[in-house]
Each structure stands twice: as structure tokens, then as C-alpha cells.
PDB file of C-alpha atoms in Angstrom:
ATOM      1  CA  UNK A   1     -34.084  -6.989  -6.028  1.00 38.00           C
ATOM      2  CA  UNK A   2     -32.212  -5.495  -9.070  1.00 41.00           C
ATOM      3  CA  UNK A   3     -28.938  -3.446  -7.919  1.00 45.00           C
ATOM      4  CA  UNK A   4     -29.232   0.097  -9.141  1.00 43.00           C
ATOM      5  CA  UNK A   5     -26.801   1.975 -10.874  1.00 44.00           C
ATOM      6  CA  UNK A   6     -24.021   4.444  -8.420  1.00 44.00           C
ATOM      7  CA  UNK A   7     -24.829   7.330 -11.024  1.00 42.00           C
ATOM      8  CA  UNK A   8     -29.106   6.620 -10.662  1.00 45.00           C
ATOM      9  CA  UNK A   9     -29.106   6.746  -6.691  1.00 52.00           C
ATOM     10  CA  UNK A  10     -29.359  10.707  -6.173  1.00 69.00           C
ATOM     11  CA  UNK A  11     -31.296  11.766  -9.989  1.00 68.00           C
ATOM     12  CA  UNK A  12     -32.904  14.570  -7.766  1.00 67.00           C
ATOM     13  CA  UNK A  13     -30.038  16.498  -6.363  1.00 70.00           C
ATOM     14  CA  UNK A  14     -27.571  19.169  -8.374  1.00 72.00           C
ATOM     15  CA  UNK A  15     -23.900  16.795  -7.134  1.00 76.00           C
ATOM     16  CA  UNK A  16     -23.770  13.088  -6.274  1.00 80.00           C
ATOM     17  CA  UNK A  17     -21.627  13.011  -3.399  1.00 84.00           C
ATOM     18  CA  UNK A  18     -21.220   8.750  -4.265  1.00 84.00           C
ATOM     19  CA  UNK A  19     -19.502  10.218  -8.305  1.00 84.00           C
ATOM     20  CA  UNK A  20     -16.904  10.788  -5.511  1.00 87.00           C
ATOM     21  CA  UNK A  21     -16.666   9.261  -2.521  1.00 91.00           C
ATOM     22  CA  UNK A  22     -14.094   6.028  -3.877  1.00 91.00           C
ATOM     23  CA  UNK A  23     -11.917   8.639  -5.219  1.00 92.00           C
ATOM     24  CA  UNK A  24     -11.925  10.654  -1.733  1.00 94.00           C
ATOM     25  CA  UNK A  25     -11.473   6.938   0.484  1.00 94.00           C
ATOM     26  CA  UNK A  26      -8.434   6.306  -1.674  1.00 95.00           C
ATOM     27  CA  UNK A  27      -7.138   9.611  -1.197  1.00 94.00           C
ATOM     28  CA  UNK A  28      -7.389   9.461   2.386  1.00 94.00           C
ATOM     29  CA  UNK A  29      -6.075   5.622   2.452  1.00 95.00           C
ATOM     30  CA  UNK A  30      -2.993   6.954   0.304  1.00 95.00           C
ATOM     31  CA  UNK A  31      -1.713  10.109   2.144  1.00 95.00           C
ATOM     32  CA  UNK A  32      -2.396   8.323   6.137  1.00 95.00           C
ATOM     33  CA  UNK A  33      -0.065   5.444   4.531  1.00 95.00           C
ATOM     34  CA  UNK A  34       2.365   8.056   3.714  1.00 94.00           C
ATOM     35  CA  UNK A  35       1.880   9.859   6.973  1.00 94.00           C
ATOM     36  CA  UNK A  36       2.807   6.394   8.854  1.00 94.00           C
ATOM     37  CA  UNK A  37       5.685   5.731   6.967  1.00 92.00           C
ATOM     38  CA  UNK A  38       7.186   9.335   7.845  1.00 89.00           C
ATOM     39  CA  UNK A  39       6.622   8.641  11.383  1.00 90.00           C
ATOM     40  CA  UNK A  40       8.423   5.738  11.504  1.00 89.00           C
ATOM     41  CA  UNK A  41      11.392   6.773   9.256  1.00 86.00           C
ATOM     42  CA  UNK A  42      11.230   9.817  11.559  1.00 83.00           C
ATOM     43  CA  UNK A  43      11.346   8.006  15.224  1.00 82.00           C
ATOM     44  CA  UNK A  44      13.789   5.477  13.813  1.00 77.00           C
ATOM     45  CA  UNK A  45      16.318   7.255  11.448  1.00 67.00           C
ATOM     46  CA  UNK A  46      19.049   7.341  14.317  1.00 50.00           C
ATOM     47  CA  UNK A  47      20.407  10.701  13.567  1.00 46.00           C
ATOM     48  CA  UNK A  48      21.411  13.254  15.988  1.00 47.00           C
ATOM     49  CA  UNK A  49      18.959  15.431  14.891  1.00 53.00           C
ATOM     50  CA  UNK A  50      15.954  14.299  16.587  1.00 52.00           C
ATOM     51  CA  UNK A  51      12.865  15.460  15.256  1.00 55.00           C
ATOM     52  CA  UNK A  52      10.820  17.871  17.737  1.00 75.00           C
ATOM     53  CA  UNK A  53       7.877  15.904  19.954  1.00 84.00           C
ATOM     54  CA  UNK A  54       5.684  19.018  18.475  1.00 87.00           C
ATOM     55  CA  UNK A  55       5.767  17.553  14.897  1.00 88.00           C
ATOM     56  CA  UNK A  56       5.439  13.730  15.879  1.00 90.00           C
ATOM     57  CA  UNK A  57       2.163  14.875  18.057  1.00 91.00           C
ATOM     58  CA  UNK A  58       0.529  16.486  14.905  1.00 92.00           C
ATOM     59  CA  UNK A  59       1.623  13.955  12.538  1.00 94.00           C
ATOM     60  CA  UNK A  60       0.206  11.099  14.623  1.00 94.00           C
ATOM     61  CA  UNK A  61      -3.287  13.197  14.706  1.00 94.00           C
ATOM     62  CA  UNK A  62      -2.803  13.852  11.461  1.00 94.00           C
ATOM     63  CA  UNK A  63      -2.937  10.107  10.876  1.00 95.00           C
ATOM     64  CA  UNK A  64      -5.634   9.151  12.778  1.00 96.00           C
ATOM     65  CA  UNK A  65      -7.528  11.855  10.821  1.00 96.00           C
ATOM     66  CA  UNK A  66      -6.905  10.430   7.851  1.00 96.00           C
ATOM     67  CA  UNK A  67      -7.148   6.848   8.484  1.00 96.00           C
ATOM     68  CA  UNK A  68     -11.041   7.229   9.573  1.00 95.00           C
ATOM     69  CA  UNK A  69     -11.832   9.373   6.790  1.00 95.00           C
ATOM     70  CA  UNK A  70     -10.910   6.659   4.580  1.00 95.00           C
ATOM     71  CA  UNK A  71     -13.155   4.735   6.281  1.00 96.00           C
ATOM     72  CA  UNK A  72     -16.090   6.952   6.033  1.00 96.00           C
ATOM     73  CA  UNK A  73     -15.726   7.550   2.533  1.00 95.00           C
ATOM     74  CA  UNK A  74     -15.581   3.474   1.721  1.00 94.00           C
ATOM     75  CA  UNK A  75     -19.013   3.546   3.822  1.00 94.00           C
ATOM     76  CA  UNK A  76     -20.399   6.323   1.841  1.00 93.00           C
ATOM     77  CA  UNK A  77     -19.218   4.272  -1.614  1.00 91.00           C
ATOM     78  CA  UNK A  78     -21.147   1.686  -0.745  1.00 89.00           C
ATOM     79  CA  UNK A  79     -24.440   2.973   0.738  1.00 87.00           C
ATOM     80  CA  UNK A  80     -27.524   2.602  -1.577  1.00 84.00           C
ATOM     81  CA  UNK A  81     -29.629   5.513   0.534  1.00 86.00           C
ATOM     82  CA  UNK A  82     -29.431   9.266  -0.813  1.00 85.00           C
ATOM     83  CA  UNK A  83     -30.388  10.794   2.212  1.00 88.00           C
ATOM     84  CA  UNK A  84     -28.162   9.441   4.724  1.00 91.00           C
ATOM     85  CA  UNK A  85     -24.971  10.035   1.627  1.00 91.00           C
ATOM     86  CA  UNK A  86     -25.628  13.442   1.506  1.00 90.00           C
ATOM     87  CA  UNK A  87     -25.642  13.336   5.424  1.00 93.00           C
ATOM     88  CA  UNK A  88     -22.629  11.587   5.888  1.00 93.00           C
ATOM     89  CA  UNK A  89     -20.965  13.349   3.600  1.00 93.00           C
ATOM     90  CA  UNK A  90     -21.168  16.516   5.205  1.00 93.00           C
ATOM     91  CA  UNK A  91     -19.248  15.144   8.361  1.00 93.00           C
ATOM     92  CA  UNK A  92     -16.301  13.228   6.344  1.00 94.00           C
ATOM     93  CA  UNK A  93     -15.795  16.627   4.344  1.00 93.00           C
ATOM     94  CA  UNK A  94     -14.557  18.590   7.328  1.00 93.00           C
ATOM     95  CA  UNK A  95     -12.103  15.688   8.188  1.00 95.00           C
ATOM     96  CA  UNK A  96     -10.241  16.018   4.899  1.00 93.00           C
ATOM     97  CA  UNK A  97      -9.528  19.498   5.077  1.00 93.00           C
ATOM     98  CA  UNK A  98      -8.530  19.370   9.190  1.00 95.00           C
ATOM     99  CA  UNK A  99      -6.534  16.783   7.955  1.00 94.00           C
ATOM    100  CA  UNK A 100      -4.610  17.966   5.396  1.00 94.00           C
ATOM    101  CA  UNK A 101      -4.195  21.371   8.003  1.00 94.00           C
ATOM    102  CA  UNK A 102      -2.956  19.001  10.500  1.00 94.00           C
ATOM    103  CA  UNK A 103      -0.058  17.897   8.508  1.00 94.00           C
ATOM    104  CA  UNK A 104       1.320  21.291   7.375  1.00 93.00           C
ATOM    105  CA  UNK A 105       1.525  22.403  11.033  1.00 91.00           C
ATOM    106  CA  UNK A 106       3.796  18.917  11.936  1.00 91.00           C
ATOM    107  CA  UNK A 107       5.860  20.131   9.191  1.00 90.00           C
ATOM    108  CA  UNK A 108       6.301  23.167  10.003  1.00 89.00           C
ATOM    109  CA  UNK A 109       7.194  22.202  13.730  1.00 89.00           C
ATOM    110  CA  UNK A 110       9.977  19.810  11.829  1.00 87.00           C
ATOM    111  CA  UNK A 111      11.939  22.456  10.602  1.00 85.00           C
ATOM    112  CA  UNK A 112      11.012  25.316  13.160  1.00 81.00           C
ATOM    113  CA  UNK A 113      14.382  26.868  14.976  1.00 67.00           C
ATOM    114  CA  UNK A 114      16.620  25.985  11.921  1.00 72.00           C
ATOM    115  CA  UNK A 115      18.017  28.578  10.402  1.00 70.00           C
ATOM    116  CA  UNK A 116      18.263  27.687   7.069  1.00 77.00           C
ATOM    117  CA  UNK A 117      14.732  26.690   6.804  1.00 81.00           C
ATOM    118  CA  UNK A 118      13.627  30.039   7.724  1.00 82.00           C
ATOM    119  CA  UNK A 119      12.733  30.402   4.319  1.00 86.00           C
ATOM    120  CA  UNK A 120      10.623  27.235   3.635  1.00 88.00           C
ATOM    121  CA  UNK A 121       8.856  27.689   7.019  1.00 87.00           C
ATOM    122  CA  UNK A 122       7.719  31.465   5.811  1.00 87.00           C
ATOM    123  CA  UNK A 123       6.781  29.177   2.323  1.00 91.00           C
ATOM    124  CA  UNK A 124       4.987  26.720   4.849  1.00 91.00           C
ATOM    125  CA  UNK A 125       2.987  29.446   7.018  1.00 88.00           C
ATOM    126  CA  UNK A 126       1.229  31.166   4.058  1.00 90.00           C
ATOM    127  CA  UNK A 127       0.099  27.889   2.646  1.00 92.00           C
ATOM    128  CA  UNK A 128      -1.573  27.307   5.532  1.00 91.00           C
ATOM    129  CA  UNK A 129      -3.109  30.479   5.893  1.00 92.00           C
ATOM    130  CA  UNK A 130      -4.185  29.915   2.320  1.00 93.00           C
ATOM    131  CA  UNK A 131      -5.193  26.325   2.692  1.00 94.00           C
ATOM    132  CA  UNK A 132      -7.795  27.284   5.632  1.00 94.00           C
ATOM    133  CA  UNK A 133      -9.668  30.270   3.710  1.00 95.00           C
ATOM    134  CA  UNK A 134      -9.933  27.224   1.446  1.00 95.00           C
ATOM    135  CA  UNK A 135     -11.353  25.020   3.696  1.00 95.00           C
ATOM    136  CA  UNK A 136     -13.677  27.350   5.221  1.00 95.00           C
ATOM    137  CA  UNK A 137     -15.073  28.040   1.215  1.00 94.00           C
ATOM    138  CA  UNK A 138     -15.365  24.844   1.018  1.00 93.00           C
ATOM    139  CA  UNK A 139     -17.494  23.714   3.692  1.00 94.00           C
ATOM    140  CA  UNK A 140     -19.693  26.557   3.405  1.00 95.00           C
ATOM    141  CA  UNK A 141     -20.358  25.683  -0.036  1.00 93.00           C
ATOM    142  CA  UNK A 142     -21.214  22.006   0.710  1.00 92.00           C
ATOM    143  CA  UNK A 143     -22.995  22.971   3.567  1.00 93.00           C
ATOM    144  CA  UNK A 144     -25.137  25.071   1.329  1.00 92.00           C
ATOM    145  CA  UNK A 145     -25.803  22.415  -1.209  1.00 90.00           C
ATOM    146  CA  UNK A 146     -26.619  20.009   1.044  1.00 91.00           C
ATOM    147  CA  UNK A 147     -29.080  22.058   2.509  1.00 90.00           C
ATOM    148  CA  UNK A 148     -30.505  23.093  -1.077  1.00 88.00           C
ATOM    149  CA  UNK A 149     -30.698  19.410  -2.156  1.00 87.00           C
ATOM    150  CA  UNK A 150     -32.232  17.958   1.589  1.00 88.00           C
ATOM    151  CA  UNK A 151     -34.478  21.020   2.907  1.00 88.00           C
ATOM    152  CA  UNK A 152     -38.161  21.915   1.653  1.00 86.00           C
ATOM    153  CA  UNK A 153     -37.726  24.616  -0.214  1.00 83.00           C
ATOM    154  CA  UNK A 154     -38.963  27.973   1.722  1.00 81.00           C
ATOM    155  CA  UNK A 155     -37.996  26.524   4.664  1.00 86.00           C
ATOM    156  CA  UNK A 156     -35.482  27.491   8.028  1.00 88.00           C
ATOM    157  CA  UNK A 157     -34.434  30.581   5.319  1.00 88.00           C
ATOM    158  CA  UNK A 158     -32.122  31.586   9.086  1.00 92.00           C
ATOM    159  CA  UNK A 159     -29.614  28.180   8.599  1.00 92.00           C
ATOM    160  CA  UNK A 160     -28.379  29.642   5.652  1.00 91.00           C
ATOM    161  CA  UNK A 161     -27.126  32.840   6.961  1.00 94.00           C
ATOM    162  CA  UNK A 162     -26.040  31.134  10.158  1.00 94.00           C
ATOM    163  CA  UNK A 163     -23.271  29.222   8.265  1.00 94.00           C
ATOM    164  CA  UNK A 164     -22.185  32.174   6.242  1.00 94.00           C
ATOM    165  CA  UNK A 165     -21.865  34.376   9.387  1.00 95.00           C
ATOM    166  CA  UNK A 166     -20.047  31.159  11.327  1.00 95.00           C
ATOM    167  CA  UNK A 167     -18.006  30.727   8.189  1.00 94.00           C
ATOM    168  CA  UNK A 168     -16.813  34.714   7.811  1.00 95.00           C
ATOM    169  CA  UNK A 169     -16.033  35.068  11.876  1.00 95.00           C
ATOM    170  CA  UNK A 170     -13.851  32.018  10.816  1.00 94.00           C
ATOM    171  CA  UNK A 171     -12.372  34.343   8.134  1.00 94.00           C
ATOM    172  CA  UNK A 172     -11.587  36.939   9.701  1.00 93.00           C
ATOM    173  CA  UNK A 173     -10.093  35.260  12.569  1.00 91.00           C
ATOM    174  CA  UNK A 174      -7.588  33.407   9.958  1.00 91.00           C
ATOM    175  CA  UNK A 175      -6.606  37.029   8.687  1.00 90.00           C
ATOM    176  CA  UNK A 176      -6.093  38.139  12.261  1.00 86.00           C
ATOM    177  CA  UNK A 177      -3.438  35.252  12.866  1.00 82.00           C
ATOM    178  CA  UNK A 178      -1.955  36.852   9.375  1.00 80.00           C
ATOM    179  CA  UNK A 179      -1.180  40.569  10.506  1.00 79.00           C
ATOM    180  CA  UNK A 180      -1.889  40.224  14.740  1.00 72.00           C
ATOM    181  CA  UNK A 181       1.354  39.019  15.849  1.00 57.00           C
ATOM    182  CA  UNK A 182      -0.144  37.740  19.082  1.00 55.00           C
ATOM    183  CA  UNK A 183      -2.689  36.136  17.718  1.00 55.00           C
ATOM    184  CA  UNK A 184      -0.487  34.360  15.347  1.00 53.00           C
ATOM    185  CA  UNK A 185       1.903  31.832  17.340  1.00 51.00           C
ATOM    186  CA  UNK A 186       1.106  29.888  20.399  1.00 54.00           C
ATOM    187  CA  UNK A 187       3.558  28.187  23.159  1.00 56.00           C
ATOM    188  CA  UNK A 188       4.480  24.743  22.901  1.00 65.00           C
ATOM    189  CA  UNK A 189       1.688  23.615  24.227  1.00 71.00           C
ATOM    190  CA  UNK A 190      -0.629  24.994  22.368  1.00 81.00           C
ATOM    191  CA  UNK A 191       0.512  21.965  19.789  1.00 87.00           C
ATOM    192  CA  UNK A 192      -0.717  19.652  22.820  1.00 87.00           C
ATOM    193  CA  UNK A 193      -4.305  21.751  22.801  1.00 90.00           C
ATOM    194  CA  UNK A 194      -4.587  21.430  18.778  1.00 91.00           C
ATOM    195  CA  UNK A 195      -3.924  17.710  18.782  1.00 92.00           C
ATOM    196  CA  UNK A 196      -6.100  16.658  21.499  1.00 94.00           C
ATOM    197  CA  UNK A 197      -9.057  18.735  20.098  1.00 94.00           C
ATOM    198  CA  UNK A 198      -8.135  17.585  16.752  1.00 93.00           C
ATOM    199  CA  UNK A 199      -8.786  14.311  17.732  1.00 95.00           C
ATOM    200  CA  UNK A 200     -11.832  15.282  20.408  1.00 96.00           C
ATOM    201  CA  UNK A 201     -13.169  16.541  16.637  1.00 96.00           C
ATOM    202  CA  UNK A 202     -12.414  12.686  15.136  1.00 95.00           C
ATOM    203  CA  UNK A 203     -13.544  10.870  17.339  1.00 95.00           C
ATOM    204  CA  UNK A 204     -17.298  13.160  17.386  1.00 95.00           C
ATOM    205  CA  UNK A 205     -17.500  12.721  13.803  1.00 95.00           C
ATOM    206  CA  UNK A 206     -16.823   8.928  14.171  1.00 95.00           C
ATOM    207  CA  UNK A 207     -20.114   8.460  16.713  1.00 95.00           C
ATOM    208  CA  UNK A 208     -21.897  10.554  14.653  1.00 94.00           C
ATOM    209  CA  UNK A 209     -21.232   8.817  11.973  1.00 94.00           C
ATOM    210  CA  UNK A 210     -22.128   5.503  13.303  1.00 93.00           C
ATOM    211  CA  UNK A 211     -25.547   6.819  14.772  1.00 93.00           C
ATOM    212  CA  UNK A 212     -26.509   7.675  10.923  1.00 93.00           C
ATOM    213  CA  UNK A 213     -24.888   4.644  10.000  1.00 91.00           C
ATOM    214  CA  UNK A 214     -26.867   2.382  12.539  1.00 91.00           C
ATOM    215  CA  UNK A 215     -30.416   4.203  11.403  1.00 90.00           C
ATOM    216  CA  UNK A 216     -33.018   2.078   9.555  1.00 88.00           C
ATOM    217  CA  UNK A 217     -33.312   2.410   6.079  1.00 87.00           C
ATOM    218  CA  UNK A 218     -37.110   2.973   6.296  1.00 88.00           C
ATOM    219  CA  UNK A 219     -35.829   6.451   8.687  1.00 90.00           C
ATOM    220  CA  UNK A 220     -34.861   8.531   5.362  1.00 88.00           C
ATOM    221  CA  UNK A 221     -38.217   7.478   3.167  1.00 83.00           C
ATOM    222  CA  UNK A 222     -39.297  11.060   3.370  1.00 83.00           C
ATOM    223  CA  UNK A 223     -36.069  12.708   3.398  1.00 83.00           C
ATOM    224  CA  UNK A 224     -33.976  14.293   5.836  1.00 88.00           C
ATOM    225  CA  UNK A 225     -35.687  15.367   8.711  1.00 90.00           C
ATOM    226  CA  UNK A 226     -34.916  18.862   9.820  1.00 90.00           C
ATOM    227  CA  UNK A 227     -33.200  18.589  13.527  1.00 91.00           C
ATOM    228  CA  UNK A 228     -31.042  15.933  11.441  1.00 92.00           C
ATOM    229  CA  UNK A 229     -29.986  18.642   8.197  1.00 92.00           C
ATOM    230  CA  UNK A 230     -29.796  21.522  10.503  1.00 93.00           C
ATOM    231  CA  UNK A 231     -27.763  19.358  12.864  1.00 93.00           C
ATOM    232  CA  UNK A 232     -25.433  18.184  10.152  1.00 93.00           C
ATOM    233  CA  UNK A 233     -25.011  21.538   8.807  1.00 92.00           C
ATOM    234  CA  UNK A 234     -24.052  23.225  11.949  1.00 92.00           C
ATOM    235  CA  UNK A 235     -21.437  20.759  12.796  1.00 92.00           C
ATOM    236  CA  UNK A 236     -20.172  20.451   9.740  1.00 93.00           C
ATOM    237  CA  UNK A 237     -18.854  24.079   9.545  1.00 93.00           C
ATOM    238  CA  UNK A 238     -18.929  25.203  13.190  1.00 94.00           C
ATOM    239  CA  UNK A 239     -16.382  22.043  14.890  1.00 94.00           C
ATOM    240  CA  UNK A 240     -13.907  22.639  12.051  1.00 94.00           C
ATOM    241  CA  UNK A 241     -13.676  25.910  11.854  1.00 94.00           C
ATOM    242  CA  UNK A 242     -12.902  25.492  15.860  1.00 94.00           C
ATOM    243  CA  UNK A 243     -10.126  23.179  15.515  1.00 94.00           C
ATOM    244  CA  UNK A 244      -8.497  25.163  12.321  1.00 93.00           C
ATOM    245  CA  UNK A 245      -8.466  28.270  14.792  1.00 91.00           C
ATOM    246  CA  UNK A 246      -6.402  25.981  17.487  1.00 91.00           C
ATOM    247  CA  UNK A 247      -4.392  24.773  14.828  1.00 90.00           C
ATOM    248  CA  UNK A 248      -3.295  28.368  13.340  1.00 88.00           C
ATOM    249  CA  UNK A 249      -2.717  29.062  17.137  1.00 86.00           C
ATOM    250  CA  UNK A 250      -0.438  26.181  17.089  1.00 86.00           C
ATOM    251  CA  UNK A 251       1.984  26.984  13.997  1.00 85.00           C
ATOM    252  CA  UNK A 252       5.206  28.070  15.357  1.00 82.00           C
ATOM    253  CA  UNK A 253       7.588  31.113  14.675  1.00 71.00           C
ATOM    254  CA  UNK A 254      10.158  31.322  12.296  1.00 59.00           C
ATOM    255  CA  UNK A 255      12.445  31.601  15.429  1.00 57.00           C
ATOM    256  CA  UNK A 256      10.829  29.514  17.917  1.00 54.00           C
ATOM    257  CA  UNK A 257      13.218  27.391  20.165  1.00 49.00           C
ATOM    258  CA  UNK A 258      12.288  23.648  19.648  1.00 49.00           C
ATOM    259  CA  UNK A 259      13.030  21.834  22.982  1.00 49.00           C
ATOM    260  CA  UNK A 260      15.654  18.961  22.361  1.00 49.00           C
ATOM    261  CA  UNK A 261      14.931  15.769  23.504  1.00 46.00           C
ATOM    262  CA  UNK A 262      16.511  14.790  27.573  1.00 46.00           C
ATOM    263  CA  UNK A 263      19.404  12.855  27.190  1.00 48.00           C
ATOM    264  CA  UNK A 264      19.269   9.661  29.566  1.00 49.00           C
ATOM    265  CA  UNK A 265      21.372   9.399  32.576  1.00 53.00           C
ATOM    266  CA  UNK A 266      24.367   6.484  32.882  1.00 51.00           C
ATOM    267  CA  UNK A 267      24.193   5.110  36.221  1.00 55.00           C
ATOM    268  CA  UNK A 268      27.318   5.211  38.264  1.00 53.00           C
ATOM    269  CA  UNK A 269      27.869   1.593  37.958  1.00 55.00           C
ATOM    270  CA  UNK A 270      28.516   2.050  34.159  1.00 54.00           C
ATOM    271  CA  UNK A 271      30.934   4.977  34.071  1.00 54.00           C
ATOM    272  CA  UNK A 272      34.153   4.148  32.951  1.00 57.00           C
ATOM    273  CA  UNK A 273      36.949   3.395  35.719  1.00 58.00           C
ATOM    274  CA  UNK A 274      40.475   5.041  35.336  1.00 56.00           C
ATOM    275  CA  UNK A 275      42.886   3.116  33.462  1.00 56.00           C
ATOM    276  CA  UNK A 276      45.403   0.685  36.173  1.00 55.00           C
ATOM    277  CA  UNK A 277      48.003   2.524  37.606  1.00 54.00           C
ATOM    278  CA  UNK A 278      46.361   6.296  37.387  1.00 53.00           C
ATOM    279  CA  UNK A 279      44.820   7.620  40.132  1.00 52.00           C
ATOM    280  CA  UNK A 280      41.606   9.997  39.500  1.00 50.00           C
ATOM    281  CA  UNK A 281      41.922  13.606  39.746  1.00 50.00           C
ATOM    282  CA  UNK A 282      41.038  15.305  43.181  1.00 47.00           C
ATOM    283  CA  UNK A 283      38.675  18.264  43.043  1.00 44.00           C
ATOM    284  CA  UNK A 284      39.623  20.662  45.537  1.00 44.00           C
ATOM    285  CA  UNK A 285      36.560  22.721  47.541  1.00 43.00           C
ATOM    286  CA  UNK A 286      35.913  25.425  50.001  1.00 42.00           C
ATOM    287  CA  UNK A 287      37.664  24.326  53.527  1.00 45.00           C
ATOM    288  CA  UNK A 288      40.184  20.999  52.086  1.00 45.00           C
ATOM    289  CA  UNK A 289      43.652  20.219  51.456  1.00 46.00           C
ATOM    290  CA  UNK A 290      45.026  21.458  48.538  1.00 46.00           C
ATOM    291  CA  UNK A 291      45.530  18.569  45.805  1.00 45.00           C
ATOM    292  CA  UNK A 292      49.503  19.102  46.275  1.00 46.00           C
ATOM    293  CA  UNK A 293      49.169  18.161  49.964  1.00 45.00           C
ATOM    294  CA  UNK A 294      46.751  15.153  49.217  1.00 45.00           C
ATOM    295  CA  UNK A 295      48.678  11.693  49.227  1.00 46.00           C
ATOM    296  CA  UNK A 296      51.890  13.339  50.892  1.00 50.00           C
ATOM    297  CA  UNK A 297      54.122  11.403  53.887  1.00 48.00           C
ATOM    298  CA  UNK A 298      52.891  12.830  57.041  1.00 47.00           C
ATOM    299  CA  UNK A 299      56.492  13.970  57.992  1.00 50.00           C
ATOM    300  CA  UNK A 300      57.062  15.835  54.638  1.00 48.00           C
ATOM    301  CA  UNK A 301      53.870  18.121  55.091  1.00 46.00           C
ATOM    302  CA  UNK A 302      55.255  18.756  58.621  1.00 44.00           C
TER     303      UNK A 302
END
């Protein structure tokens, strides 16, 4: 059987989500090498400034986020069924954008409680306000196509305002972490909460990406069925726009007190012994001899 042409697979829908998915796996491939590279610099740099456990947690999400979504997107480049790209699709979207969210929050927890980043972290925190309105108009608007290019026309007319009314609550809960001051930083471990979930959200869209993987070809002949495309475009607005909420939680304060790391404790066997010939100092306490009177002849003390 003849191979046919990347640009010939999807004739019938308005954007061919394979015109892009090499450029997206490279992407992803380039910034979770760079990612990697800035943890280890950052765990093994040796300067007294130790960077904050908050940042390291988000980066290493951040990187596992990436790393997959590379992944996907070299499955999606090669996969010769339009059906199951346009599916598939739809859940490696979400990834990029949580992603790239991810890593503005570790960086922002690397130079939180400094003062003289106060003004890059202000810099920081309105990019990422910006960045998710983005997101969220993003994934509504692939959501919508996808559902325009896989649904019978006519049909489930109620999806469509489902993900715009999912997509505005987002919204307006992103402008509420803007101007509600309580709504707008979390404790430390709300950092904890936003990673795990972060990669709770991963680790979803990896199994359900392998179940539409692992689906016969002959399962997508007629199209997309609908629990599949009203599945797909549920998840792909509703879990992100959960875990960019936790995230915004997350970012911390322009004068938020990063906890320095414990210092470790020298046993008593390795602290250093008076030099020969000196005798250590006596501490006097409550109910002793005074130091004066310690090492004096019995008869000169009487």
C-alpha cells in the first residue's frame, strides 16, 4: 500500500493538526532539555545561595510535563488516522500550555524574598496572569474546532456552550487572583498541591492517550464517536483549567519568606578539640562555682 502524503491525511477538516505536530514535539523536546539542565546547574552550583525547594518542585513537574508532550506530539507526527489526530491532539494541547505555566511559577519561587528582584517578580506575575487568559483562549478555540471538524453537524448544539461557560468561570477566576488579594497567593504548600496535581493531570493524559493509541484502526472508519469527542472536549478544557487555578494559587508574594535549607548537624566526635596546653572555657549556671573558684587549691578558697 502506497504511503500518503502528511498534507492529504485530513482534506476534510478547516486545520491539520499533523502541518504541526513535528514542530510542537521539537518544541517540547527543546525547552524539557533546557529545563533539566537548569536543574542540575541549580542543585549543583555550590553557592551559598541555595535555591528554594518551591522552585526545584515546579521545575521538576515542569519537566516531566514537557518531556511526555514531546512524546505525544512524535506519536501524533507519525499516525496515518485523522480521527484519532484530531483526538489526540486535543489532550497534548493542554500539556503545552500547563507546561509552559509550570515553569514561570518555579521561577518566580527562585527569586521570591529577594529584594532586588522585587521588580522582575512583579514582571514575572503579570506574565503569568497573561499567559493563562492565553491558554484558556486557546483551548477553547481548539476545543471548538475539533468539535466542528469531528461532530455531525446539528448535533449535541449544549457541548459548545459547556466549554465556553467552563472556559469564562476559568476567566474570571484568573482576574480574581489579579485584584483579590486572598485569592492571589497561597502558603508554601500550596506549591506541593500544584505540583502533585500537575502531575495527577500528566500522568491522566498519558493513559488516555495510550487507550486512543491502543484502539484499532478499523474503530475511527466512521469518525469519532460521540462519548469519545464529547469526552475529549471536556477534558481537554475542564483538567487544565483546574490545575492553572492551583498553579495561580501557588505563585508567591513579592515578599514571601522562602524557607532556607536545614543546615546538617556535626557530630560531637568531629568538633574541633582545644589547642594543647588551653583549657576550654567553663560556662557558669544557676547554683555552681563561679569560673574564678573553678581549678583553685582547696586551701586558697578556704
Amino acid at each position: 500500500m502506497s504511503e500518503v502524503p502528511v498534507g492529504e491525511l485530513c482534506e476534510s477538516v478547516d486545520w491539520n493538526p499533523l502541518g504541526s505536530a513535528g514542530a510542537h514535539s521539537q518544541l517540547a523536546g527543546v525547552v524539557a532539555g533546557l529545563v533539566f539542565a537548569g536543574i542540575v546547574m541549580l542543585i549543583d552550583r555550590g553557592t551559598p545561595k541555595r535555591p528554594s525547594a518551591e522552585a526545584l518542585t515546579m521545575f521538576i513537574a515542569g519537566l516531566v510535563t514537557f518531556a511526555l508532550d514531546s512524546f505525544f506530539f512524535g506519536v501524533i507526527a507519525g499516525e496515518r488516522t485523522c480521527p484519532r489526530v484530531w483526538t489526540q491532539t486535543t489532550v497534548a494541547a493542554g500539556m503545552l500550555g500547563v507546561g509552559s505555566l509550570t515553569l514561570f511559577t518555579g521561577l518566580a519561587w527562585l527569586i521570591a524574598g529577594r529584594s532586588e528582584f522585587e521588580a522582575p517578580l512583579r514582571f514575572i506575575r503579570v506574565t503569568a496572569y497573561g499567559l493563562s487568559l492565553v491558554i484558556v483562549g486557546q483551548l477553547t478555540v481548539t476545543a471548538h474546532d475539533y468539535l466542528r471538524d469531528v461532530r455531525p453537524e446539528g448535533t449535541y448544539p449544549w457541548l459548545d456552550w459547556l466549554v465556553r461557560a467552563w472556559s469564562a468561570l476559568v476567566a474570571l477566576v484568573v482576574v480574581g487572583h489579579v485584584f483579590a488579594p486572598r485569592l492571589r497567593y497561597g502558603a508554601h504548600r500550596a506549591v506541593t498541591h500544584a505540583a502533585y496535581l500537575g502531575i495527577a493531570y500528566v500522568l491522566s493524559c498519558a493513559a488516555i492517550f495510550g487507550l486512543l493509541t491502543a484502539v484499532d484502526r478499523s474503530y475511527w472508519a466512521d469518525g469519532v464517536s460521540p462519548g469519545v469527542f464529547i469526552a475529549a472536549a471536556l477534558l481537554s478544557v475542564m483538567l487544565p483549567g483546574l490545575v492553572i487555578v492551583v498553579q495561580l494559587m501557588a505563585f508567591p508574594s513579592a515578599t514571601v519568606a522562602v524557607r532556607p535549607p536545614v543546615a546538617p548537624a556535626v557530630p560531637a566526635s568531629r568538633q574541633p578539640s582545644p589547642p594543647s596546653g588551653e583549657h576550654p572555657a567553663v560556662e557558669s549556671s544557676v547554683g555552681s562555682e563561679s569560673p574564678s573558684a573553678v581549678g583553685r587549691p582547696a586551701d586558697d578558697i578556704k
